[in-house]
Short mmCIF file of C-alpha atoms and ligand atoms in Angstrom, two decimals:
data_model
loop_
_atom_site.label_atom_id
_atom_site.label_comp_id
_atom_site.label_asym_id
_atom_site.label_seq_id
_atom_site.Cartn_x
_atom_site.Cartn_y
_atom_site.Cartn_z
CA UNK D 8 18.77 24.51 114.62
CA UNK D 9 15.73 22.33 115.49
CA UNK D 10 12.84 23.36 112.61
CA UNK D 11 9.28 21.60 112.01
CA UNK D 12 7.94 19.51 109.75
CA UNK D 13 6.14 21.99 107.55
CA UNK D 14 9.41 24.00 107.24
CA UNK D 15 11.65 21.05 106.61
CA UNK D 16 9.34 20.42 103.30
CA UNK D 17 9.29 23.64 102.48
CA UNK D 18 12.87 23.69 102.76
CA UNK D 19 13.44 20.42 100.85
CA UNK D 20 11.53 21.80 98.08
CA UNK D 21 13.58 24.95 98.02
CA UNK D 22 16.38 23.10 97.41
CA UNK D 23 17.76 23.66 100.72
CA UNK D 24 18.94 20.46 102.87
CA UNK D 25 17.66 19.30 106.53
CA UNK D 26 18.77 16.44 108.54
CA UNK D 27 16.20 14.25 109.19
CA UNK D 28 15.05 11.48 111.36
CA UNK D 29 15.22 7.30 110.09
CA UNK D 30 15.08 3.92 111.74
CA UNK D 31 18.98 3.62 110.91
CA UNK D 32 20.29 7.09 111.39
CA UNK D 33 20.00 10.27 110.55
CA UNK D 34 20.11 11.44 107.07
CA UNK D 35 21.37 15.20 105.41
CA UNK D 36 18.10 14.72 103.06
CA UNK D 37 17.75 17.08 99.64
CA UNK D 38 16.36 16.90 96.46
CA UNK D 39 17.70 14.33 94.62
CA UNK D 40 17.03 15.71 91.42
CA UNK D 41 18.56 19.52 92.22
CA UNK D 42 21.90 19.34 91.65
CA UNK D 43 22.70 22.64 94.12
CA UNK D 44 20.76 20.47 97.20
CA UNK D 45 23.52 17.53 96.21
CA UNK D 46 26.28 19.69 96.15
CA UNK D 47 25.35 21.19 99.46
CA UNK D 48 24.99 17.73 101.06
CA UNK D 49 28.78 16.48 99.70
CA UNK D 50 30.21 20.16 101.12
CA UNK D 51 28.58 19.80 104.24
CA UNK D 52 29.78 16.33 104.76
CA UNK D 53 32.80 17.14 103.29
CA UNK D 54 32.66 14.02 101.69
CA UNK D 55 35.07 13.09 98.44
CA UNK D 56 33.19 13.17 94.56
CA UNK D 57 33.42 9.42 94.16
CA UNK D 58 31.02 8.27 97.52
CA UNK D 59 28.22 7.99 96.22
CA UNK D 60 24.22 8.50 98.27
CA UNK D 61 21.33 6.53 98.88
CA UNK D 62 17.85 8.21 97.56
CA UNK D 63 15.30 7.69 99.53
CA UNK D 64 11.81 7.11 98.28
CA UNK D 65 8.31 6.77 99.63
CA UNK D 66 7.08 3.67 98.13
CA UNK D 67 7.80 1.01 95.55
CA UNK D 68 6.29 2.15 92.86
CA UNK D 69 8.58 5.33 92.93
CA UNK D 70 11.75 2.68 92.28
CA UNK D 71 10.74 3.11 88.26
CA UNK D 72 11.41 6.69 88.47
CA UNK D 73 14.69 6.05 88.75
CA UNK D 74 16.01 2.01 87.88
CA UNK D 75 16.45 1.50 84.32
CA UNK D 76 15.43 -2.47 85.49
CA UNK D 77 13.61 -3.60 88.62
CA UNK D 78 13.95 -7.46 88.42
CA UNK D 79 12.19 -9.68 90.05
CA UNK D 80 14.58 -10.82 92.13
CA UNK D 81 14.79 -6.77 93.01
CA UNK D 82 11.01 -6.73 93.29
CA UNK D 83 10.41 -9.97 95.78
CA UNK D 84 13.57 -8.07 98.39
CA UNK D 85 11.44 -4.84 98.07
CA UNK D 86 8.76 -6.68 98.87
CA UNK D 87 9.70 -8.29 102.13
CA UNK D 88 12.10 -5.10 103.54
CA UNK D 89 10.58 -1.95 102.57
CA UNK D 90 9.65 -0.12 104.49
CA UNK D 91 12.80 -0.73 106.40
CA UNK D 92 16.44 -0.44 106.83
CA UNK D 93 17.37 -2.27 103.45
CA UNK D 94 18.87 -0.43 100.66
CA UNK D 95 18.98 -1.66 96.97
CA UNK D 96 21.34 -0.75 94.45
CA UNK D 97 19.66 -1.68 90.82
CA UNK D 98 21.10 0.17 87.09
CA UNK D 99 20.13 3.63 87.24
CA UNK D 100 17.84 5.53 84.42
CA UNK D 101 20.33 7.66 82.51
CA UNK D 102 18.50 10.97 83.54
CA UNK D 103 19.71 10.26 87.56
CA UNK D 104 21.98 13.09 88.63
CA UNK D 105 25.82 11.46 88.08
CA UNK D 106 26.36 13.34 91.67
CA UNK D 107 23.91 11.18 93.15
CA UNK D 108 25.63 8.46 92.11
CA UNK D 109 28.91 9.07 91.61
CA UNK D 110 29.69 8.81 88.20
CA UNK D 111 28.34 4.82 88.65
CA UNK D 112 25.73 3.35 86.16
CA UNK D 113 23.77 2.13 88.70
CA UNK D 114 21.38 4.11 92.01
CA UNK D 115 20.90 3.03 95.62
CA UNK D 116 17.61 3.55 96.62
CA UNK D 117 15.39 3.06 100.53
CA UNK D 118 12.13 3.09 101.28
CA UNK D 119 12.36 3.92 105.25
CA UNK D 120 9.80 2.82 107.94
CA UNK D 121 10.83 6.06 109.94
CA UNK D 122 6.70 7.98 110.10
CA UNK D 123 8.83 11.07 110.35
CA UNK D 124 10.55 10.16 107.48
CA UNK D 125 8.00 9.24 105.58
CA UNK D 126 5.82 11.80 106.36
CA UNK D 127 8.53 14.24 104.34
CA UNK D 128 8.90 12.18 101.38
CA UNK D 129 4.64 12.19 101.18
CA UNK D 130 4.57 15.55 101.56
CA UNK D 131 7.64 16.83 99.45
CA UNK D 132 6.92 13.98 96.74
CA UNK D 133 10.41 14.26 96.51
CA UNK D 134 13.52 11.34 96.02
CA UNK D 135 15.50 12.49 98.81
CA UNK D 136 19.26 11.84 98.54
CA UNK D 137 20.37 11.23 102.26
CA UNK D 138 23.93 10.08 103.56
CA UNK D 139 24.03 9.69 106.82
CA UNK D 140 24.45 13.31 108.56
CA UNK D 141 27.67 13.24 109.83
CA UNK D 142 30.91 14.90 108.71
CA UNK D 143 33.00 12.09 106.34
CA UNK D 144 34.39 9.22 108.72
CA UNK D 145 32.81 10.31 111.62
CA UNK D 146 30.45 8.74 113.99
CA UNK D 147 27.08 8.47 112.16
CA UNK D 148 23.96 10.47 114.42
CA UNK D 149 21.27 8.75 116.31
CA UNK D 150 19.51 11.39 117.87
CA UNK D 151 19.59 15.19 116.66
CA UNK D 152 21.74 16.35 119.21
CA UNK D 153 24.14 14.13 117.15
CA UNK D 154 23.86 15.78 114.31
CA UNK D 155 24.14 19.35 116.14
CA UNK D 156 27.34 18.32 117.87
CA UNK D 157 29.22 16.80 114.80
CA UNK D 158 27.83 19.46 111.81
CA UNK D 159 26.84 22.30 114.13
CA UNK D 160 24.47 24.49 114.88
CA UNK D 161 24.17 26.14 111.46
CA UNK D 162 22.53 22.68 110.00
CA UNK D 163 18.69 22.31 110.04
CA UNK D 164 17.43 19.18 111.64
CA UNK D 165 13.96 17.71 112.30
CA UNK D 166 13.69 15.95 115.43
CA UNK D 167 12.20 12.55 115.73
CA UNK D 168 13.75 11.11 118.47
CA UNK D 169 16.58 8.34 118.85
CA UNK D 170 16.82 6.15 115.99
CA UNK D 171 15.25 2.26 116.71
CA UNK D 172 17.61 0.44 114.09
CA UNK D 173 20.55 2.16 115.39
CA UNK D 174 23.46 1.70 112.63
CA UNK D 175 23.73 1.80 108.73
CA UNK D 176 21.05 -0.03 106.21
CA UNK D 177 22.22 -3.12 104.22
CA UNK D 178 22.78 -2.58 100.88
CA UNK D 179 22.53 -5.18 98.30
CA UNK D 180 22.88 -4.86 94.20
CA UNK D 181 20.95 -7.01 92.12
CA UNK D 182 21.68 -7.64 88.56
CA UNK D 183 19.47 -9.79 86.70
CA UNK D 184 18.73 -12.88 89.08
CA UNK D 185 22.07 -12.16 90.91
CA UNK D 186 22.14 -10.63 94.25
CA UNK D 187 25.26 -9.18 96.84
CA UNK D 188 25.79 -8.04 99.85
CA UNK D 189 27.66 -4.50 99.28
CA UNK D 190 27.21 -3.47 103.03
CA UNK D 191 25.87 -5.16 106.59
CA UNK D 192 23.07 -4.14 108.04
CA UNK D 193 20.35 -5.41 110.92
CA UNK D 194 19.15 -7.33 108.09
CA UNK D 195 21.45 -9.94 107.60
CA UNK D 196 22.66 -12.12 104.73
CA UNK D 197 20.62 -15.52 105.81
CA UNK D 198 17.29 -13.19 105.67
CA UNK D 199 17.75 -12.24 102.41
CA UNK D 200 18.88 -15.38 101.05
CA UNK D 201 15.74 -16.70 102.12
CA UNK D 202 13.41 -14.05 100.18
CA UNK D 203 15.81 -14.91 97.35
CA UNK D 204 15.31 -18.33 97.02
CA UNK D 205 18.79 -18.38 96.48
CA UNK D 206 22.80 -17.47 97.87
CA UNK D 207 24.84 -14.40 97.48
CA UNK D 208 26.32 -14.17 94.21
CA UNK D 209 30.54 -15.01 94.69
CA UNK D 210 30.78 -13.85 90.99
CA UNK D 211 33.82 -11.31 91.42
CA UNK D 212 32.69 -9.83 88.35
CA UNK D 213 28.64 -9.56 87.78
CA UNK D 214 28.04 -7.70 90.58
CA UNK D 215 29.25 -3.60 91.64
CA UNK D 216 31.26 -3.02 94.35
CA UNK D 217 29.95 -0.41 96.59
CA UNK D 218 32.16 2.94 96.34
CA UNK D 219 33.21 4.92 99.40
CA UNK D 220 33.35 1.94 101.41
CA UNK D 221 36.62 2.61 103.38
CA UNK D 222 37.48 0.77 106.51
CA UNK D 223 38.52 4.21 108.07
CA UNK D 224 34.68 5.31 108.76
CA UNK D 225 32.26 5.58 111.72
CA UNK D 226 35.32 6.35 113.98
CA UNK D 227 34.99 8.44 117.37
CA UNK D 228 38.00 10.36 118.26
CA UNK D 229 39.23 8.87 120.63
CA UNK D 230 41.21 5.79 119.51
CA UNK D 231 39.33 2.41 119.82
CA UNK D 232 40.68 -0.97 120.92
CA UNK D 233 38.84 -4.63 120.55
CA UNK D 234 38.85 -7.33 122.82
CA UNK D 235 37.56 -10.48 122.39
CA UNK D 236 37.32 -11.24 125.93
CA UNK D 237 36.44 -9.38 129.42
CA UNK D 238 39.43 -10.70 130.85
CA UNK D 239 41.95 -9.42 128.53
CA UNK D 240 40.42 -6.29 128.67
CA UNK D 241 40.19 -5.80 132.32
CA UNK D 242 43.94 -6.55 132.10
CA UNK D 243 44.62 -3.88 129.64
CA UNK D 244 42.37 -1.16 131.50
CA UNK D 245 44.04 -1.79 134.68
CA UNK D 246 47.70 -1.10 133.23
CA UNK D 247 45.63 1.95 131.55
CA UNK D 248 43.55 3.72 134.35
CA UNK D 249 42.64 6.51 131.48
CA UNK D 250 40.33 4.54 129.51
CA UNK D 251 36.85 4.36 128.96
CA UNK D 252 35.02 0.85 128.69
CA UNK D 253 31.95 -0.60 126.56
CA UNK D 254 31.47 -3.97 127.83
CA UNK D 255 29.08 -6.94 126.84
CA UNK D 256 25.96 -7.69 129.38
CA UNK D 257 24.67 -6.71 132.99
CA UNK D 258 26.06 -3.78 134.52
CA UNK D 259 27.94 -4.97 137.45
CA UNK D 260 28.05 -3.14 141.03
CA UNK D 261 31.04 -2.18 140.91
CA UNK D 262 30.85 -0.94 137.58
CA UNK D 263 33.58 2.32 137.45
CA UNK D 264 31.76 5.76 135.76
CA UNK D 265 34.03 5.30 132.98
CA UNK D 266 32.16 1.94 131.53
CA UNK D 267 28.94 1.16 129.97
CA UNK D 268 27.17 -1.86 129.34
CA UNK D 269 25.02 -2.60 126.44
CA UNK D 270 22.73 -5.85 126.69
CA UNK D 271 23.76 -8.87 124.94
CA UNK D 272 20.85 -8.86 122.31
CA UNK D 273 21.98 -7.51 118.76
CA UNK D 274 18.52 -5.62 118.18
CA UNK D 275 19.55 -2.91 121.22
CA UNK D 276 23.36 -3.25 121.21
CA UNK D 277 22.71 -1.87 117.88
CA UNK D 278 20.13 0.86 118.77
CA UNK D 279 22.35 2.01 121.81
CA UNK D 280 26.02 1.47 119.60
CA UNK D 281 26.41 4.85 118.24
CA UNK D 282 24.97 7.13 121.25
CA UNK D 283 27.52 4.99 123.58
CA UNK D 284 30.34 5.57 121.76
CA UNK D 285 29.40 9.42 121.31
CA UNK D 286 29.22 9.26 125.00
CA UNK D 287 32.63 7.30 125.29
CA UNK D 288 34.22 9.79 123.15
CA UNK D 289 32.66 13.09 125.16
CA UNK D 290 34.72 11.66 128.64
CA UNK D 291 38.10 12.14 126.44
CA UNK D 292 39.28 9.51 127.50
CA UNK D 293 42.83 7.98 126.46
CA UNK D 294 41.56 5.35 124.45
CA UNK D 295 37.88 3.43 124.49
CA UNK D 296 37.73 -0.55 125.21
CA UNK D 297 35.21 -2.44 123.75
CA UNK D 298 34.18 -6.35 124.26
CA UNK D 299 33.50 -7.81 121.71
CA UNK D 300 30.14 -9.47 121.17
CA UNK D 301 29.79 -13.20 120.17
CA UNK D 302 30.81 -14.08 116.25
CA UNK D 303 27.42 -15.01 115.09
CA UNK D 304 25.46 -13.95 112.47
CA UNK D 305 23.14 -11.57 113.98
CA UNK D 306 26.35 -10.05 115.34
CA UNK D 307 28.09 -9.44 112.04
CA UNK D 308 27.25 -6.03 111.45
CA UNK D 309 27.86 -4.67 115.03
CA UNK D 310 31.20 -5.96 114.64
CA UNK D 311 31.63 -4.80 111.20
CA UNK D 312 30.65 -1.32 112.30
CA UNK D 313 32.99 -1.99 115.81
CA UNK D 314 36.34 -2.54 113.48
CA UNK D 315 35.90 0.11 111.52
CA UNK D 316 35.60 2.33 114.68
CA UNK D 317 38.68 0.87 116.04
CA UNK D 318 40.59 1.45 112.41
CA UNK D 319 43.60 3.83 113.30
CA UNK D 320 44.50 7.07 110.47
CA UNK D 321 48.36 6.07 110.27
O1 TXA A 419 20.77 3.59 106.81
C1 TXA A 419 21.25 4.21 105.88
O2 TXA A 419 21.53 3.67 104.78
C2 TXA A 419 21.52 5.71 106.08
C3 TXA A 419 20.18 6.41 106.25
C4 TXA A 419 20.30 7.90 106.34
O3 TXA A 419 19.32 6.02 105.22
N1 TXA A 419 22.27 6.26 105.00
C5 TXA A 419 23.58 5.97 104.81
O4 TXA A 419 24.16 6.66 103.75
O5 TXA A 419 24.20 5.21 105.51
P1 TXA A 419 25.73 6.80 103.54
O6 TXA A 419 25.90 7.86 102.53
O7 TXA A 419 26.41 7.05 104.81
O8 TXA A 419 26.15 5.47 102.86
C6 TXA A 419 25.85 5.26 101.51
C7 TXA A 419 26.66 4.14 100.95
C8 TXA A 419 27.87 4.61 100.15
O9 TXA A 419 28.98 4.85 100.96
C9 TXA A 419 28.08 3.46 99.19
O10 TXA A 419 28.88 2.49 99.81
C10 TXA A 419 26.67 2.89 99.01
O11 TXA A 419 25.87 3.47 99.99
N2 TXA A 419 26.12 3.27 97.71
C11 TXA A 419 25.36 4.33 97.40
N3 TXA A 419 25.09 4.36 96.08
C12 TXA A 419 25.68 3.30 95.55
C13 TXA A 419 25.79 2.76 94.22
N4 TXA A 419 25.22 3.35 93.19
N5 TXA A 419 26.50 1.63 94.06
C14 TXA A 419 27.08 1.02 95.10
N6 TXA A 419 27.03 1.48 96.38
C15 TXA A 419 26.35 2.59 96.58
MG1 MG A 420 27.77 7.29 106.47
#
C-alpha cells in the first residue's frame, strides 16, 4: 500500500511503522522511542530479539539524544559522511529502548542523505529505528515494489524511487580514539582511515562486534553460485541450460534472456545489485551465476554482499 508523505508522518507519530525510501535501501522506519512501533518492526521482519536496528536521525546534533559519548574521533567521521550511507555505533544513553538495541550497551545511529528520508525525520522530529524492510535473510528492497513483493501488500510504504547507494551502510564503532569496521559499505575502510588520521583498530577486545551479522543474509531464493571467471562460468551454464546469469561488463549480442550485465564500475554494480538479483530470482531459475567482480577495494562490499547471497541453509 503506496501512502504519502503527510500520512507516513502521521503514521510514524502514531506509532504505526512505514517503509520508507534511503540512499542504501529501504527501511521499516518507527519510533524509536515507542516500544509497540519496535515490536511491530522485529514481527514484521520476523527478525530474532538479539539483531539489533540502526536509528536514524536528522542531523548531528540529534547524536546526544541518544550516545552517552560522542568522541572526537566519532565527531570528525560524522563530519565527513553524514548525510550519507555511514552508520556509527557509539555507547548508548541508558534511557535507549534495550529493543532498539538489543540488550547491547551501545546504539547505531545514520544520518541519511535520502530528501525523502529526511524530509520524515524533519517533519516527525522523530529517531526512526529502520532495518532494512525485508523479511529476516532475505534480499534487502531497492525500490518499493521490493518491499511490496517480499512483506506484502498489507505494509505501508512511501515511494521515492530506486535507491542510488544500492546495498547496506557501513557501520563502524568507535570507542574512545579507537575505530572498526563492524560492516562494509560503499564507503570503504581506506576512506575512513583517512578522516581518522589513523587504522582500524585489530584490538580483538576494545571494540563490539556487530550482532545479527550472519553470513546466511541478503539471499534470493534461488540458490547462488560464484565464479571468479567468465570462462568457468560459461562452462558450468552450458552443462546447466536452467540457469540464470549476472555477468561482469558490456552486454554482448548474443547475450541469452536469461543473463544480465551490470557495468564494471562499483558505484552502479552496487545501485543495480539488489534489483538484478530480484529479477534473477523472479525467472525461477535452477540456480543464478554470478561473475565475480575484480578483488579490489572498492569491490569489497559487493562481494561481501555477493557471498552472503550465495551462502546455502544446510
Ligand atoms: O543502509 C542501512 O544501514 C539500512 C538503511 C535502511 O538505513 N539499514 C540496515 O539495517 O541495513 P539492518 O537492520 O538491516 O542492519 C542493521 C545492522 C545489524 O544487523 C547489526 O549488525 C548492526 O546494524 N547494528 C545495529 N545496532 C548495533 C549495535 N548497537 N552494535 C553493533 N551493531 C549494531
Ligand atoms: Mg538487513
Amino acid at each position: 500500500m503506496r501512502i504519502s508523505l503527510e500520512e507516513t508522518v502521521a503514521k510514524l507519530q502514531r506509532g504505526e511503522v512505514v517503509a520508507i525510501p534511503t540512499e542504501t535501501v529501504y527501511g521499516l522506519a518507527g519510533d524509536a522511542r515507542n516500544e509497540s512501533a519496535l515490536k511491530q518492526i522485529y514481527a514484521i521482519k520476523e527478525r530474532p530479539a538479539n539483531n539489533p536496528l540502526i536509528v536514524h536521525i536528522g542531523s548531528i546534533e540529534q547524536v546526544h539524544a541518544w550516545a552517552s559519548e560522542f568522541s572526537p574521533l566519532a565527531q570528525q567521521l560524522a563530519q565527513a559522511f553524514w548525510p550519507g550511507p555511514f552508520t556509527l555505533v557509539l555507547p548508548a544513553k541508558a534511557d535507549v529502548s534495550t529493543i532498539v538495541r538489543a540488550g547491547e550497551p551501545t546504539v547505531a545511529l545514520r544520518m541519511p542523505a535520502h530528501p525523502v528520508a529526511q524530509q520524515v525525520l524533519q517533519q516527525t522530529g522523530l529517531g526512526l529505528a529502520a532495518p532494512s524492510a525485508n523479511k529476516y535473510t532475505q534480499l534487502s528492497p531497492t525500490t518499493a515494489q521490493h518491499v511490496e513483493n517480499g512483506l506484502g501488500e498489507a505494509v505501508a510504504v512511501l515511494d521515492g524511487g530506486a535507491c542510488q547507494v544500492g546495498i547496506e551502510s557501513t557501520i563502524v564503532s568507535v570507542v574512545d580514539n579507537q575505530w572498526r569496521l563492524l560492516r562494509l559499505g560503499m564507503i570503504t575502510e581506506a576512506a575512513i582511515a583517512a578522516v581518522a588520521k589513523r587504522a582500524a583498530s585489530t584490538s580483538e577486545q576494545a571494540l563490539p562486534k556487530a550482532p545479527g551479522q550472519h553470513l546466511l543474509h541478503y539471499s534470493p531464493k534461488t540458490p547462488v553460485q560464484l565464479f571468479a571467471s567468465r570462462e568457468a562460468l560459461l562452462q558450468a551454464a552450458e552443462s546447466a541450460p536452467n540457469s540464470a546469469l549476472l555477468l561482469l561488463g558490456e552486454p554482448e549480442a548474443t547475450a541469452s534472456k536469461q543473463a544480465i550485465y551490470l557495468p564494471n564500475q562499483p558505484a552502479v554494480y552496487a545501485e543495480k545489485l539488489y534489483d538484478t538479483l530480484h529479477q534473477l530470482d523472479a525467472l525461477s531459475m535452477q540456480q543464478i551465476l554470478i561473475e565475480l567482480p575484480p578483488h579490489a577495494p572498492e569491490w569489497l562490499a559487493i562481494h561481501d554482499r555477493l557471498v552472503r547471497a550465495s551462502h546455502k541453509l544446510n
